[in-house]
Coordinates of C-alpha atoms in Angstrom, one line a residue:
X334 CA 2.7 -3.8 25.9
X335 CA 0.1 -3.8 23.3
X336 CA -1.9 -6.8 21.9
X337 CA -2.2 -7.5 18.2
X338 CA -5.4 -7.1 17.3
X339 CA -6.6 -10.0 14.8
X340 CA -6.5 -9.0 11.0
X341 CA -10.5 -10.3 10.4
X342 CA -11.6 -8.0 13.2
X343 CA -9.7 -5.0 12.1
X344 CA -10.7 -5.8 8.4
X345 CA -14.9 -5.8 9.8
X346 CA -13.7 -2.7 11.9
X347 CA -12.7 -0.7 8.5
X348 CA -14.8 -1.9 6.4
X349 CA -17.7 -1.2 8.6
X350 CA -17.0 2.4 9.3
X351 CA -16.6 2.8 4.9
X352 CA -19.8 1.1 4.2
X353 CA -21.4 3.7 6.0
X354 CA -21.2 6.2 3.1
X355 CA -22.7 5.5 -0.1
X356 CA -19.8 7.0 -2.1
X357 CA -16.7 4.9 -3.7
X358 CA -14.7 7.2 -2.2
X359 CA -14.2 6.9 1.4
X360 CA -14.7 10.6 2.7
X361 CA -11.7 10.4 5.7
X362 CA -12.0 13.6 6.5
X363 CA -15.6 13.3 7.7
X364 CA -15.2 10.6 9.6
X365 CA -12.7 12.2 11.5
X366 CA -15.1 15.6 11.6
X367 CA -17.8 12.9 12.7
X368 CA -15.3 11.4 16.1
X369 CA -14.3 15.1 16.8
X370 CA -11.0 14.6 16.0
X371 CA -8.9 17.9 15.3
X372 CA -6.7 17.6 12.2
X373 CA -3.8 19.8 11.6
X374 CA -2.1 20.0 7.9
X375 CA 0.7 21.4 8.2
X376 CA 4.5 22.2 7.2
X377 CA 7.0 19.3 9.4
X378 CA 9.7 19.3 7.3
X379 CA 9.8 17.1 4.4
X380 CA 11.4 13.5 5.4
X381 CA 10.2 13.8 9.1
X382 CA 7.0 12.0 9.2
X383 CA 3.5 11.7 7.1
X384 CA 1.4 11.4 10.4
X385 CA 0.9 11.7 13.8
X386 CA -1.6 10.8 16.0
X387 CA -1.5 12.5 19.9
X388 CA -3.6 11.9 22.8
X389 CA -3.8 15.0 25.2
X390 CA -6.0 17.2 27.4
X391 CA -8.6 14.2 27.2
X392 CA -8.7 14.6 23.4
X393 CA -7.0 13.2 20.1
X394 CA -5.0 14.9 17.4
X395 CA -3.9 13.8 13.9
X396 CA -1.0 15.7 12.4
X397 CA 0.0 15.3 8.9
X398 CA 2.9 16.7 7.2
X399 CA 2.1 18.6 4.0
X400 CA 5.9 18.8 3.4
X401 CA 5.4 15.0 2.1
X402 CA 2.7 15.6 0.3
X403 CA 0.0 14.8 3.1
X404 CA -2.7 17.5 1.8
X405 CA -6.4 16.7 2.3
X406 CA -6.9 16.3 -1.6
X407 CA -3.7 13.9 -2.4
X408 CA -4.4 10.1 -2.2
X409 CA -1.2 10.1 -0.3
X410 CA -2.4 12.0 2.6
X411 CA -5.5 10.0 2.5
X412 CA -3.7 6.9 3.0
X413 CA -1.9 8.8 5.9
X414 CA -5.2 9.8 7.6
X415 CA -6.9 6.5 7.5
X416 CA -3.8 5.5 8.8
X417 CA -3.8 7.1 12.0
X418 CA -7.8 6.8 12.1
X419 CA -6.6 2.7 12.4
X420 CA -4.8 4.0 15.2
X421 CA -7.9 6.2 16.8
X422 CA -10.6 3.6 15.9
X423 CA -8.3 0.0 17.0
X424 CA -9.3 -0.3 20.5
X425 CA -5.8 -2.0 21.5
X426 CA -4.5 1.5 19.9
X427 CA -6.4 4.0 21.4
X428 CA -6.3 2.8 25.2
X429 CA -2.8 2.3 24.5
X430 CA -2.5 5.9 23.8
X431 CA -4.8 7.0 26.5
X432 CA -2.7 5.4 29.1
X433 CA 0.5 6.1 27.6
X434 CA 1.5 2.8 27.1
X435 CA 2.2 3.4 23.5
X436 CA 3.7 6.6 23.0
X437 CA 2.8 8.9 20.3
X438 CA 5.1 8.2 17.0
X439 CA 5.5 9.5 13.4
X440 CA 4.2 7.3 10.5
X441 CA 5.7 6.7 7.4
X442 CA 4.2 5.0 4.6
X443 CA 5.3 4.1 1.0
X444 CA 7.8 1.4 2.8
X445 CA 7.3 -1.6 4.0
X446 CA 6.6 -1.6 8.2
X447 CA 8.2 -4.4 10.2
X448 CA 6.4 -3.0 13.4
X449 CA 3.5 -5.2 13.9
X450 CA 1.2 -1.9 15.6
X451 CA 2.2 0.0 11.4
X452 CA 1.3 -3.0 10.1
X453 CA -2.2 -3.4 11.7
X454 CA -3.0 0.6 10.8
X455 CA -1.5 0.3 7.2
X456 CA -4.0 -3.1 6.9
X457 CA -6.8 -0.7 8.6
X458 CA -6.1 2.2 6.3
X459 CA -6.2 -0.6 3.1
X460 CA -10.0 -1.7 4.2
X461 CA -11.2 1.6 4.6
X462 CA -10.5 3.2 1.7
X463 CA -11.0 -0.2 -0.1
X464 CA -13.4 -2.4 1.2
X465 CA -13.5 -5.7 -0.2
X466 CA -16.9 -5.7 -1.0
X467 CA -17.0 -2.7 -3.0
X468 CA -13.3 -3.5 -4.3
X469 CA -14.5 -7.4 -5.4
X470 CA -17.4 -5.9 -7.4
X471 CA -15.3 -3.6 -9.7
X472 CA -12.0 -6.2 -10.2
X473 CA -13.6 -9.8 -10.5
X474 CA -14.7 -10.6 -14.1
X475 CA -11.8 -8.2 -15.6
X476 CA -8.9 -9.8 -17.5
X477 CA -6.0 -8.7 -15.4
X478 CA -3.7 -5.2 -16.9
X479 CA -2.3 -2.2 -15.6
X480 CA -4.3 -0.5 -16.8
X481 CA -7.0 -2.4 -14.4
X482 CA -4.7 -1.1 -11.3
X483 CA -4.5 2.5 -12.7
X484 CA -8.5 2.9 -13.1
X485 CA -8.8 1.4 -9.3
X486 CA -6.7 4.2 -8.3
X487 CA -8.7 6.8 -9.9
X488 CA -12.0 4.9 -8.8
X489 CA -10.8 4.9 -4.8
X490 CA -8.4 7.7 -5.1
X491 CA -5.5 6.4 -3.9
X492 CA -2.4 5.8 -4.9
X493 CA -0.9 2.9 -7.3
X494 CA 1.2 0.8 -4.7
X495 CA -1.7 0.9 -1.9
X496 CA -4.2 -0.5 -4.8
X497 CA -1.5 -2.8 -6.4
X498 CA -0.8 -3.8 -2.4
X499 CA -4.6 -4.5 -2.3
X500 CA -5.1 -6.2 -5.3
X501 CA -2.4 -8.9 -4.3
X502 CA -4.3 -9.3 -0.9
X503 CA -7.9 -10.0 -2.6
X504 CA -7.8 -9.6 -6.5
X505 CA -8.9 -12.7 -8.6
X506 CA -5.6 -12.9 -10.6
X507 CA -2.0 -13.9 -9.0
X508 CA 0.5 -10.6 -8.8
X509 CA 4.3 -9.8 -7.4
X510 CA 5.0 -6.1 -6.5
X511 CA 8.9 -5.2 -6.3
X512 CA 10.4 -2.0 -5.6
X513 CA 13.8 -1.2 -5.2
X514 CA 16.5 1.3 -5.0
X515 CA 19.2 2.4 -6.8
X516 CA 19.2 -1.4 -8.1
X517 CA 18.5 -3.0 -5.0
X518 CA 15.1 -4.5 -4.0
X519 CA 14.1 -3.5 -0.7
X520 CA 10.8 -5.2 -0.6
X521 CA 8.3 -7.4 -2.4
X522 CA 4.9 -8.5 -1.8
X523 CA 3.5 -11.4 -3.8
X524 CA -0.2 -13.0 -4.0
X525 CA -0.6 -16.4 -2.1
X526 CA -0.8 -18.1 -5.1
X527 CA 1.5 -16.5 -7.2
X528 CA 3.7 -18.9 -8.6
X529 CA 7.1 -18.1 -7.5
X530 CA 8.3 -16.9 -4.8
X531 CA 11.8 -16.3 -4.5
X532 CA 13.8 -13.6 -6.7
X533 CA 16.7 -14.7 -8.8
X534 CA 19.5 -12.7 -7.1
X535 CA 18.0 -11.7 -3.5
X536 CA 18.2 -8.1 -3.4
X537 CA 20.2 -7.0 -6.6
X538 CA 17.4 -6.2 -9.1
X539 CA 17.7 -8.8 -12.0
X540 CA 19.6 -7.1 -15.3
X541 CA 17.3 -9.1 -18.0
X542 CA 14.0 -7.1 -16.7
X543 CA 12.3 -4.3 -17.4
X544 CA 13.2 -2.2 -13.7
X545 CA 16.8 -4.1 -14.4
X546 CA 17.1 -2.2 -17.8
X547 CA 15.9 1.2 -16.2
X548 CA 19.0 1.2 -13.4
X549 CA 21.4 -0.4 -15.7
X550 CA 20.7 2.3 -18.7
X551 CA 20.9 5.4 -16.5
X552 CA 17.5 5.8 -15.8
X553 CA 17.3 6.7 -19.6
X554 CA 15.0 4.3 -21.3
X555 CA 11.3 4.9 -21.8
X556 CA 9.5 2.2 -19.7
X557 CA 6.3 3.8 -19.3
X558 CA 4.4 0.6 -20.7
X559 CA 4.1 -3.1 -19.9
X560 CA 6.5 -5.7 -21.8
X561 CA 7.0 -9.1 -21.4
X562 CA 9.7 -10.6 -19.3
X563 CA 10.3 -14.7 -18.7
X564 CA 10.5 -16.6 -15.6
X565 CA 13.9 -17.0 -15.4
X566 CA 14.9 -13.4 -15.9
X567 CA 13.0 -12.8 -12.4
X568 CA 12.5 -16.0 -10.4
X569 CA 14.8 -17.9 -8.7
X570 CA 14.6 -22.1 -8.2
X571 CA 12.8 -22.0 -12.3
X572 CA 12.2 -25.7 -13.2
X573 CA 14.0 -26.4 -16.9
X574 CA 10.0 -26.8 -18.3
X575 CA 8.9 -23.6 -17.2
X576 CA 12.3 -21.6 -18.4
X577 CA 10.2 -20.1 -21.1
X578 CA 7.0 -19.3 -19.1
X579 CA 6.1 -15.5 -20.0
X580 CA 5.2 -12.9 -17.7
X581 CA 4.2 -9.0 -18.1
X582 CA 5.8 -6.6 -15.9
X583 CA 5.0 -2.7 -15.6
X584 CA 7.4 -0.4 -14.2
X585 CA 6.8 2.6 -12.3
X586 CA 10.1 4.4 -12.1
X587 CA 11.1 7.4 -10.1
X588 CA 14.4 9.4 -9.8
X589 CA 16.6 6.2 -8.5
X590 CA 13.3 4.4 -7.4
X591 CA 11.3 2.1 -9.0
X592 CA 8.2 -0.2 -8.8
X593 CA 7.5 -3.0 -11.0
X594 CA 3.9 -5.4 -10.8
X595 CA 4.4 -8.7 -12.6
X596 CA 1.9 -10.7 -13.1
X597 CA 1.2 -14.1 -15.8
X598 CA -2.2 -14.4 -18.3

């Protein structure tokens, strides 16, 4: 069995290792180089797995699957291989793997992990590449936008949900992140003190919203830009006052995927 490992000491841990480069971007790859770990991109199949991390012959190995995108220069696979450096640099993790307690696995990211062992590498792979320090310095004092979340991406290289995901963990203004399905919502990640927290119909995307509008109209609709949505469109348990309290939402859509960030001025 393996221990959780506190969030505050995995958040030091991270942020520790980053702060050891002077550059906003946290060069993964080196730090791997600098541990001796042996990386292997390559072709797994696409839908398989973004990364693995394997402990054999008294050394460790990081695969990552280029077939999903995992390349060295894609913020995708960078998320994937400070990933699995959580699991290399997480003492709980790494003995676990020596001994063979926790077995090697394949990691998937761009969904939400239930499995409390993701979870703490997903929250290590977040601190890394963003460390709150550096992070605080280039959000607080800026009205909130997209447009905000979209030069934080480009700034850390990585991609928009990981820096939307971190902005609702340490940003200085309140956000909601949904992303659904073919209509249905399959998670959402809200800021403590954002101020509603329940959705209006569970998991069936609301119709009177911007991500509603893009699986109701065939995917059709050019929604490539923030509008403004009101509380009881999105929000379930609305008080009568507040049924005409505004809120901006930006969707990302994909295919039969989508992604909205909603957030209040």
């Amino acid at each position: 069995m393996i221990n959780n490992t506190p969030l505050h000491h995995i958040k030091e841990l991270a942020e520790y290792i980053a702060l050891q480069y002077e550059e906003k971007i946290t060069p993964v790859n080196r730090i791997a180089e600098h541990e001796e770990l042996e990386l292997f991109y390559d072709a797994y199949d696409k839908g398989t797995f973004d990364g693995m991390t394997v402990y054999t012959h008294n050394r460790f190995y990081i695969h990552l699957n280029t077939d999903n995108g995992n390349r060295e220069d894609t913020e995708r696979g960078r998320f994937t291989l400070a990933h699995e450096l959580g699991h290399y640099f997480i003492d709980a993790h790494r003995i676990g793997l020596k001994k063979g307690i926790l077995e090697p696995h394949p990691s998937i990211i761009n969904r939400r992990q239930f499995n409390s062992i993701e979870r703490e590498a997903d929250y290590f792979a977040s601190c890394l590449l963003m460390p709150e320090s550096r992070f605080k310095q280039d959000v607080f004092k800026k009205k909130f936008s997209f447009q905000l979340i979209d030069n934080l991406c480009t700034q850390y290289k990585v991609s928009r949900t990981a820096c939307a995901f971190r902005f609702a963990q340490i940003g200085n203004h309140p956000i909601m992140i949904v992303y659904a399905e073919r209509g249905i919502v399959k998670w959402k990640l809200e800021s403590d003190d954002f101020p509603y927290k329940w959705l209006l119909n569970d998991k069936n995307v609301p119709a009177n919203t911007v991500m509603g509008e893009y699986f109701t109209q065939s995917n059709t609709r050019d929604i490539y830009k923030t509008e403004q949505v009101w509380a009881m469109d999105w929000f379930n348990y609305v008080k009568d006052r507040d049924t005409g309290r505004a809120f901006y939402e930006h969707c990302i859509p994909y295919k039969d995927k989508a992604l909205s960030i909603i957030w209040e001025d």
